[in-house]
Amino acid sequence: MPELPEVESARLVIELLALNRPIVSIEDVDEYVCRPHRTQDFRRALIGRSFTKASRRGKSLRLPTAGADGKECAALGLHLGMGGRIVVTDAGGNVISGGDSTDGLAGDHRADWDRFTARFADGRALRLVDKRRLGRAILDPDLSRLGPDALTVGLVQFRASLGASTVAIKARLLDQPVIAGVGNLIADEMLWRARVDPSCPTAQLTCEQVQALHRSMRSALGHAMKHGGSHAGHVIAARHADGRCPRCDAPMRYARLGGRATWSCSEEQC
DNA sequence: AACAATGTTCAGTC
DNA sequence: GGACTGAACATTGT
């Protein structure tokens, strides 16, 4: 479920299957999930236009549109929240792609979880499917408050962005204005890979530790994207009371950091 | 039945 | 004002 790897695969699905098709109708009945612009509703902003691009920053998606004349119009912002997925269906309502999720619902599609739908002239539809309703569809999303994207940020900028905060490094990594895209599972995975204590105050990390975190962030994200999602990490299987470190077999330790469940190796991450 | 859940935001405190 | 914390959000799964 949605951390950067899931959002990136959703972005690819859109890029592959939902670009450059005129939008003919919009379903936005869920007023909690769908939040139109103050001065413009989804229909007026999107119908008759086509998505021209699918871009991502952290866990946020942005789909700019253009009219038939090619003139740039409003952009659709999508966020998957805690359990959302992007699904594209064909004219018959069958899932074409987007079902490669991590919650055992692969390929299937429950219409009552559809929160936002854009239907195209050829019968295809782009849907935000979200059982928990914490996802969002908005117009002209403001992504400027997000930090640099976790997938592409370089070491220098990563270090600068972390800064000299007194906050535990785990909480800092989850802070989207600092680094965009790291979620709870990836954070635990990268900290474990780098053998860094999640509760260590950010400012107390050594130069080498920050570098190790930068490397492990990239490797954890790459591994997740290659193997189907954030659930594919090594540490996830050990996230329970009797869990053992996959590397050294020491018991895993539980803590609550940044408001989230945190699992780390009791031996290696001190 | 009570509680936790892979995310974000906002009110409140120091 | 800045840094930080915790609750709230809506729903499902255990």
mmCIF file of C-alpha atoms (C1' of nucleotides) in Angstrom:
data_model
loop_
_atom_site.group_PDB
_atom_site.id
_atom_site.type_symbol
_atom_site.label_atom_id
_atom_site.label_comp_id
_atom_site.label_asym_id
_atom_site.label_seq_id
_atom_site.Cartn_x
_atom_site.Cartn_y
_atom_site.Cartn_z
ATOM 1 C CA MET A 1 0.000 0.000 0.000
ATOM 2 C CA PRO A 2 0.925 3.394 -0.692
ATOM 3 C CA GLU A 3 4.413 4.537 -0.070
ATOM 4 C CA LEU A 4 6.613 5.865 -2.829
ATOM 5 C CA PRO A 5 7.008 2.514 -4.661
ATOM 6 C CA GLU A 6 3.240 1.992 -4.895
ATOM 7 C CA VAL A 7 2.663 5.552 -6.031
ATOM 8 C CA GLU A 8 5.351 5.204 -8.668
ATOM 9 C CA SER A 9 3.740 2.068 -10.054
ATOM 10 C CA ALA A 10 0.386 3.862 -10.042
ATOM 11 C CA ARG A 11 2.037 6.673 -11.973
ATOM 12 C CA LEU A 12 3.310 4.201 -14.559
ATOM 13 C CA VAL A 13 -0.142 2.678 -14.941
ATOM 14 C CA ILE A 14 -1.574 6.104 -15.658
ATOM 15 C CA GLU A 15 1.240 6.987 -18.013
ATOM 16 C CA LEU A 16 0.761 3.768 -19.940
ATOM 17 C CA LEU A 17 -3.017 3.590 -20.062
ATOM 18 C CA ALA A 18 -4.696 6.898 -19.353
ATOM 19 C CA LEU A 19 -2.908 9.683 -21.175
ATOM 20 C CA ASN A 20 -4.098 11.655 -24.216
ATOM 21 C CA ARG A 21 -7.703 10.491 -24.139
ATOM 22 C CA PRO A 22 -10.516 13.016 -23.932
ATOM 23 C CA ILE A 23 -12.361 12.864 -20.610
ATOM 24 C CA VAL A 24 -16.109 12.510 -21.089
ATOM 25 C CA SER A 25 -17.409 12.154 -17.544
ATOM 26 C CA ILE A 26 -16.406 12.428 -13.909
ATOM 27 C CA GLU A 27 -17.717 10.703 -10.799
ATOM 28 C CA ASP A 28 -16.856 12.637 -7.684
ATOM 29 C CA VAL A 29 -19.710 11.859 -5.313
ATOM 30 C CA ASP A 30 -17.490 11.232 -2.275
ATOM 31 C CA GLU A 31 -17.178 14.708 -0.865
ATOM 32 C CA TYR A 32 -14.678 13.657 1.741
ATOM 33 C CA VAL A 33 -12.192 12.297 -0.786
ATOM 34 C CA CYS A 34 -12.930 14.636 -3.690
ATOM 35 C CA ARG A 35 -12.120 18.240 -2.885
ATOM 36 C CA PRO A 36 -12.579 20.494 -5.871
ATOM 37 C CA HIS A 37 -10.924 23.864 -6.169
ATOM 38 C CA ARG A 38 -12.770 26.696 -4.476
ATOM 39 C CA THR A 39 -13.716 28.255 -7.780
ATOM 40 C CA GLN A 40 -13.876 25.275 -10.090
ATOM 41 C CA ASP A 41 -15.477 21.834 -9.949
ATOM 42 C CA PHE A 42 -14.023 18.648 -11.415
ATOM 43 C CA ARG A 43 -16.414 18.489 -14.350
ATOM 44 C CA ARG A 44 -15.801 21.990 -15.541
ATOM 45 C CA ALA A 45 -12.062 21.609 -15.082
ATOM 46 C CA LEU A 46 -11.614 18.191 -16.688
ATOM 47 C CA ILE A 47 -14.352 17.221 -19.137
ATOM 48 C CA GLY A 48 -13.244 17.685 -22.732
ATOM 49 C CA ARG A 49 -9.605 17.726 -21.724
ATOM 50 C CA SER A 50 -6.994 14.977 -21.703
ATOM 51 C CA PHE A 51 -4.292 14.092 -19.224
ATOM 52 C CA THR A 52 -1.000 14.891 -20.877
ATOM 53 C CA LYS A 53 1.411 13.607 -18.291
ATOM 54 C CA ALA A 54 1.652 11.730 -14.995
ATOM 55 C CA SER A 55 4.185 13.111 -12.568
ATOM 56 C CA ARG A 56 4.959 12.215 -8.999
ATOM 57 C CA ARG A 57 6.634 13.919 -6.079
ATOM 58 C CA GLY A 58 6.929 11.747 -3.004
ATOM 59 C CA LYS A 59 3.551 10.111 -2.594
ATOM 60 C CA SER A 60 1.621 12.742 -4.528
ATOM 61 C CA LEU A 61 0.525 12.446 -8.143
ATOM 62 C CA ARG A 62 -0.085 15.343 -10.490
ATOM 63 C CA LEU A 63 -1.834 14.946 -13.847
ATOM 64 C CA PRO A 64 -1.830 18.079 -15.989
ATOM 65 C CA THR A 65 -4.499 18.356 -18.664
ATOM 66 C CA ALA A 66 -4.783 20.073 -22.010
ATOM 67 C CA GLY A 67 -7.783 20.923 -24.149
ATOM 68 C CA ALA A 68 -8.350 19.704 -27.698
ATOM 69 C CA ASP A 69 -6.376 22.727 -28.888
ATOM 70 C CA GLY A 70 -3.402 21.585 -26.856
ATOM 71 C CA LYS A 71 -3.688 24.473 -24.452
ATOM 72 C CA GLU A 72 -2.712 23.611 -20.892
ATOM 73 C CA CYS A 73 -5.592 23.534 -18.392
ATOM 74 C CA ALA A 74 -6.088 22.494 -14.785
ATOM 75 C CA ALA A 75 -4.150 19.625 -13.217
ATOM 76 C CA LEU A 76 -5.657 16.757 -11.250
ATOM 77 C CA GLY A 77 -3.927 15.891 -7.988
ATOM 78 C CA LEU A 78 -4.284 12.382 -6.602
ATOM 79 C CA HIS A 79 -3.122 10.965 -3.290
ATOM 80 C CA LEU A 80 -3.572 7.334 -2.298
ATOM 81 C CA GLY A 81 -3.775 7.983 1.435
ATOM 82 C CA MET A 82 -3.427 4.918 3.626
ATOM 83 C CA GLY A 83 -4.910 2.267 1.382
ATOM 84 C CA GLY A 84 -5.773 3.704 -2.006
ATOM 85 C CA ARG A 85 -4.957 2.315 -5.442
ATOM 86 C CA ILE A 86 -5.149 3.542 -8.999
ATOM 87 C CA VAL A 87 -7.076 1.252 -11.298
ATOM 88 C CA VAL A 88 -7.715 1.605 -15.014
ATOM 89 C CA THR A 89 -10.697 -0.272 -16.415
ATOM 90 C CA ASP A 90 -11.719 -0.925 -20.023
ATOM 91 C CA ALA A 91 -15.066 -0.175 -21.645
ATOM 92 C CA GLY A 92 -16.538 -3.304 -20.124
ATOM 93 C CA GLY A 93 -15.446 -2.329 -16.619
ATOM 94 C CA ASN A 94 -12.688 -4.944 -16.486
ATOM 95 C CA VAL A 95 -9.454 -4.040 -14.742
ATOM 96 C CA ILE A 96 -6.692 -3.439 -17.265
ATOM 97 C CA SER A 97 -4.047 -2.608 -14.732
ATOM 98 C CA GLY A 98 -3.458 -1.160 -11.330
ATOM 99 C CA GLY A 99 -4.387 -4.229 -9.349
ATOM 100 C CA ASP A 100 -0.842 -5.154 -8.445
ATOM 101 C CA SER A 101 -1.385 -4.014 -4.919
ATOM 102 C CA THR A 102 0.025 -5.416 -1.752
ATOM 103 C CA ASP A 103 -3.111 -6.127 0.210
ATOM 104 C CA GLY A 104 -4.187 -9.352 -1.395
ATOM 105 C CA LEU A 105 -6.715 -7.636 -3.603
ATOM 106 C CA ALA A 106 -4.631 -8.019 -6.732
ATOM 107 C CA GLY A 107 -6.616 -7.505 -9.850
ATOM 108 C CA ASP A 108 -9.993 -7.245 -8.257
ATOM 109 C CA HIS A 109 -12.071 -4.157 -8.069
ATOM 110 C CA ARG A 110 -14.860 -3.243 -5.684
ATOM 111 C CA ALA A 111 -17.094 -0.596 -7.155
ATOM 112 C CA ASP A 112 -18.240 0.625 -3.751
ATOM 113 C CA TRP A 113 -14.673 1.620 -2.980
ATOM 114 C CA ASP A 114 -14.437 3.835 -6.057
ATOM 115 C CA ARG A 115 -13.976 7.354 -4.769
ATOM 116 C CA PHE A 116 -13.158 9.225 -7.957
ATOM 117 C CA THR A 117 -13.548 8.203 -11.587
ATOM 118 C CA ALA A 118 -12.610 9.902 -14.837
ATOM 119 C CA ARG A 119 -14.101 8.169 -17.859
ATOM 120 C CA PHE A 120 -12.563 8.567 -21.297
ATOM 121 C CA ALA A 121 -14.056 8.716 -24.775
ATOM 122 C CA ASP A 122 -12.860 5.196 -25.575
ATOM 123 C CA GLY A 123 -14.658 3.733 -22.559
ATOM 124 C CA ARG A 124 -11.612 3.383 -20.383
ATOM 125 C CA ALA A 125 -11.797 4.835 -16.895
ATOM 126 C CA LEU A 126 -9.200 6.000 -14.410
ATOM 127 C CA ARG A 127 -10.295 5.271 -10.844
ATOM 128 C CA LEU A 128 -9.076 6.090 -7.382
ATOM 129 C CA VAL A 129 -10.093 3.026 -5.372
ATOM 130 C CA ASP A 130 -9.748 3.541 -1.642
ATOM 131 C CA LYS A 131 -11.422 1.467 1.009
ATOM 132 C CA ARG A 132 -10.379 3.794 3.807
ATOM 133 C CA ARG A 133 -11.286 7.090 2.206
ATOM 134 C CA LEU A 134 -8.101 8.794 3.331
ATOM 135 C CA GLY A 135 -7.035 9.326 -0.274
ATOM 136 C CA ARG A 136 -7.616 12.621 -2.050
ATOM 137 C CA ALA A 137 -8.585 13.964 -5.454
ATOM 138 C CA ILE A 138 -8.052 17.696 -5.811
ATOM 139 C CA LEU A 139 -7.567 20.286 -8.518
ATOM 140 C CA ASP A 140 -4.290 22.098 -9.065
ATOM 141 C CA PRO A 141 -2.465 20.478 -6.152
ATOM 142 C CA ASP A 142 0.170 22.508 -4.373
ATOM 143 C CA LEU A 143 3.170 20.214 -4.029
ATOM 144 C CA SER A 144 5.554 22.993 -3.112
ATOM 145 C CA ARG A 145 5.600 22.073 0.567
ATOM 146 C CA LEU A 146 7.010 18.641 -0.159
ATOM 147 C CA GLY A 147 10.700 18.025 0.327
ATOM 148 C CA PRO A 148 12.962 16.567 -2.357
ATOM 149 C CA ASP A 149 11.814 13.248 -3.764
ATOM 150 C CA ALA A 150 13.295 10.285 -1.917
ATOM 151 C CA LEU A 151 14.037 8.412 -5.138
ATOM 152 C CA THR A 152 16.157 11.079 -6.748
ATOM 153 C CA VAL A 153 17.575 13.257 -3.978
ATOM 154 C CA GLY A 154 21.357 13.386 -3.884
ATOM 155 C CA LEU A 155 23.470 12.932 -0.772
ATOM 156 C CA VAL A 156 24.258 16.606 -0.338
ATOM 157 C CA GLN A 157 20.653 17.680 -0.494
ATOM 158 C CA PHE A 158 19.562 14.741 1.654
ATOM 159 C CA ARG A 159 21.972 15.802 4.377
ATOM 160 C CA ALA A 160 20.951 19.429 4.125
ATOM 161 C CA SER A 161 17.284 18.583 4.249
ATOM 162 C CA LEU A 162 17.614 16.414 7.353
ATOM 163 C CA GLY A 163 19.353 19.344 9.005
ATOM 164 C CA ALA A 164 20.266 19.483 12.680
ATOM 165 C CA SER A 165 16.903 18.596 14.134
ATOM 166 C CA THR A 166 16.551 17.145 17.616
ATOM 167 C CA VAL A 167 13.757 14.868 16.412
ATOM 168 C CA ALA A 168 14.325 11.122 16.224
ATOM 169 C CA ILE A 169 15.630 10.216 12.774
ATOM 170 C CA LYS A 170 12.672 7.916 12.114
ATOM 171 C CA ALA A 171 10.199 10.752 12.665
ATOM 172 C CA ARG A 172 12.331 13.048 10.539
ATOM 173 C CA LEU A 173 12.328 10.583 7.656
ATOM 174 C CA LEU A 174 8.532 10.416 7.762
ATOM 175 C CA ASP A 175 8.253 14.189 7.584
ATOM 176 C CA GLN A 176 7.192 14.842 3.982
ATOM 177 C CA PRO A 177 8.390 18.478 3.846
ATOM 178 C CA VAL A 178 11.850 17.111 4.732
ATOM 179 C CA ILE A 179 11.981 14.110 2.367
ATOM 180 C CA ALA A 180 9.010 13.234 0.196
ATOM 181 C CA GLY A 181 8.067 9.623 -0.242
ATOM 182 C CA VAL A 182 9.360 7.699 2.772
ATOM 183 C CA GLY A 183 6.579 5.956 4.676
ATOM 184 C CA ASN A 184 6.553 3.866 7.811
ATOM 185 C CA LEU A 185 7.651 0.562 6.287
ATOM 186 C CA ILE A 186 10.372 2.019 4.079
ATOM 187 C CA ALA A 187 11.645 4.044 7.027
ATOM 188 C CA ASP A 188 12.049 0.940 9.184
ATOM 189 C CA GLU A 189 13.595 -0.953 6.288
ATOM 190 C CA MET A 190 16.172 1.707 5.462
ATOM 191 C CA LEU A 191 17.107 2.267 9.098
ATOM 192 C CA TRP A 192 17.598 -1.472 9.501
ATOM 193 C CA ARG A 193 19.687 -1.683 6.335
ATOM 194 C CA ALA A 194 21.869 1.179 7.545
ATOM 195 C CA ARG A 195 22.022 -0.236 11.100
ATOM 196 C CA VAL A 196 20.857 3.070 12.551
ATOM 197 C CA ASP A 197 18.801 3.411 15.744
ATOM 198 C CA PRO A 198 15.432 4.899 14.778
ATOM 199 C CA SER A 199 15.276 6.905 18.007
ATOM 200 C CA CYS A 200 18.638 8.610 17.499
ATOM 201 C CA PRO A 201 18.223 12.393 17.369
ATOM 202 C CA THR A 202 18.843 13.508 13.805
ATOM 203 C CA ALA A 203 21.579 15.946 14.765
ATOM 204 C CA GLN A 204 23.563 13.210 16.527
ATOM 205 C CA LEU A 205 23.997 11.067 13.444
ATOM 206 C CA THR A 206 27.539 10.803 12.170
ATOM 207 C CA CYS A 207 28.470 11.785 8.665
ATOM 208 C CA GLU A 208 28.857 8.109 7.796
ATOM 209 C CA GLN A 209 25.434 7.273 9.178
ATOM 210 C CA VAL A 210 23.751 9.914 7.050
ATOM 211 C CA GLN A 211 25.557 8.565 4.032
ATOM 212 C CA ALA A 212 24.530 5.012 4.930
ATOM 213 C CA LEU A 213 20.928 6.168 5.247
ATOM 214 C CA HIS A 214 21.031 7.830 1.876
ATOM 215 C CA ARG A 215 22.335 4.636 0.329
ATOM 216 C CA SER A 216 19.880 2.405 2.174
ATOM 217 C CA MET A 217 16.991 4.662 1.220
ATOM 218 C CA ARG A 218 17.794 4.154 -2.427
ATOM 219 C CA SER A 219 18.368 0.425 -2.057
ATOM 220 C CA ALA A 220 15.193 -0.073 0.009
ATOM 221 C CA LEU A 221 13.130 1.862 -2.532
ATOM 222 C CA GLY A 222 14.750 0.059 -5.450
ATOM 223 C CA HIS A 223 14.154 -3.317 -3.831
ATOM 224 C CA ALA A 224 10.532 -2.459 -3.089
ATOM 225 C CA MET A 225 9.891 -1.271 -6.621
ATOM 226 C CA LYS A 226 11.498 -4.330 -8.132
ATOM 227 C CA HIS A 227 9.664 -6.774 -5.908
ATOM 228 C CA GLY A 228 6.199 -5.357 -5.990
ATOM 229 C CA GLY A 229 5.915 -2.831 -3.197
ATOM 230 C CA SER A 230 6.832 -1.594 0.258
ATOM 231 C CA HIS A 231 5.779 -4.904 1.763
ATOM 232 C CA ALA A 232 8.704 -6.610 0.043
ATOM 233 C CA GLY A 233 11.306 -5.406 2.548
ATOM 234 C CA HIS A 234 13.352 -7.757 4.694
ATOM 235 C CA VAL A 235 12.235 -6.268 7.950
ATOM 236 C CA ILE A 236 8.494 -6.442 7.387
ATOM 237 C CA ALA A 237 8.259 -10.123 8.180
ATOM 238 C CA ALA A 238 9.874 -9.416 11.551
ATOM 239 C CA ARG A 239 7.444 -6.672 12.585
ATOM 240 C CA HIS A 240 5.809 -8.546 15.406
ATOM 241 C CA ALA A 241 6.407 -9.434 19.039
ATOM 242 C CA ASP A 242 8.406 -12.608 18.361
ATOM 243 C CA GLY A 243 10.187 -11.164 15.350
ATOM 244 C CA ARG A 244 13.906 -11.748 14.902
ATOM 245 C CA CYS A 245 16.438 -9.779 12.952
ATOM 246 C CA PRO A 246 16.801 -11.392 9.505
ATOM 247 C CA ARG A 247 20.546 -10.675 9.649
ATOM 248 C CA CYS A 248 21.659 -11.581 13.168
ATOM 249 C CA ASP A 249 18.593 -13.304 14.662
ATOM 250 C CA ALA A 250 18.480 -10.967 17.660
ATOM 251 C CA PRO A 251 14.990 -10.085 18.914
ATOM 252 C CA MET A 252 13.308 -7.151 17.238
ATOM 253 C CA ARG A 253 12.484 -4.153 19.406
ATOM 254 C CA TYR A 254 9.226 -2.220 19.322
ATOM 255 C CA ALA A 255 8.880 1.503 19.849
ATOM 256 C CA ARG A 256 6.476 4.232 18.927
ATOM 257 C CA LEU A 257 8.156 7.027 17.006
ATOM 258 C CA GLY A 258 6.611 9.863 15.105
ATOM 259 C CA GLY A 259 3.294 8.354 16.095
ATOM 260 C CA ARG A 260 4.015 5.132 14.202
ATOM 261 C CA ALA A 261 4.877 1.556 15.099
ATOM 262 C CA THR A 262 8.641 1.127 14.785
ATOM 263 C CA TRP A 263 10.573 -2.142 14.651
ATOM 264 C CA SER A 264 14.335 -2.355 14.824
ATOM 265 C CA CYS A 265 17.049 -4.867 15.666
ATOM 266 C CA SER A 266 17.859 -4.817 19.383
ATOM 267 C CA GLU A 267 21.508 -5.675 18.683
ATOM 268 C CA GLU A 268 22.488 -3.886 15.506
ATOM 269 C CA GLN A 269 20.568 -0.639 15.721
ATOM 270 C CA CYS A 270 21.888 1.020 18.851
ATOM 271 C "C1'" DA B 1 -14.872 -6.174 20.900
ATOM 272 C "C1'" DA B 2 -10.964 -3.501 21.213
ATOM 273 C "C1'" DC B 3 -7.167 -2.077 18.785
ATOM 274 C "C1'" DA B 4 -3.867 -1.240 15.115
ATOM 275 C "C1'" DA B 5 -3.217 0.066 10.302
ATOM 276 C "C1'" DT B 6 1.656 1.303 4.821
ATOM 277 C "C1'" DG B 7 -0.867 8.800 5.511
ATOM 278 C "C1'" DT B 8 -1.797 13.701 6.340
ATOM 279 C "C1'" DT B 9 -3.303 17.667 8.887
ATOM 280 C "C1'" DC B 10 -4.203 20.608 12.499
ATOM 281 C "C1'" DA B 11 -4.680 22.226 17.282
ATOM 282 C "C1'" DG B 12 -2.029 22.617 21.147
ATOM 283 C "C1'" DT B 13 2.369 23.044 23.991
ATOM 284 C "C1'" DC B 14 6.959 24.352 25.023
ATOM 285 C "C1'" DG C 1 7.881 32.159 15.241
ATOM 286 C "C1'" DG C 2 9.888 27.500 15.313
ATOM 287 C "C1'" DA C 3 10.078 22.880 16.833
ATOM 288 C "C1'" DC C 4 7.670 19.323 18.304
ATOM 289 C "C1'" DT C 5 3.618 16.087 19.969
ATOM 290 C "C1'" DG C 6 -0.602 13.795 19.753
ATOM 291 C "C1'" DA C 7 -5.194 13.391 18.301
ATOM 292 C "C1'" DA C 8 -8.327 13.254 14.585
ATOM 293 C "C1'" DC C 9 -9.725 11.786 10.206
ATOM 294 C "C1'" DA C 10 -12.780 6.959 7.845
ATOM 295 C "C1'" DT C 11 -12.746 2.383 7.359
ATOM 296 C "C1'" DT C 12 -11.106 -2.400 7.397
ATOM 297 C "C1'" DG C 13 -8.808 -6.310 9.242
ATOM 298 C "C1'" DT C 14 -7.256 -8.992 13.233
#
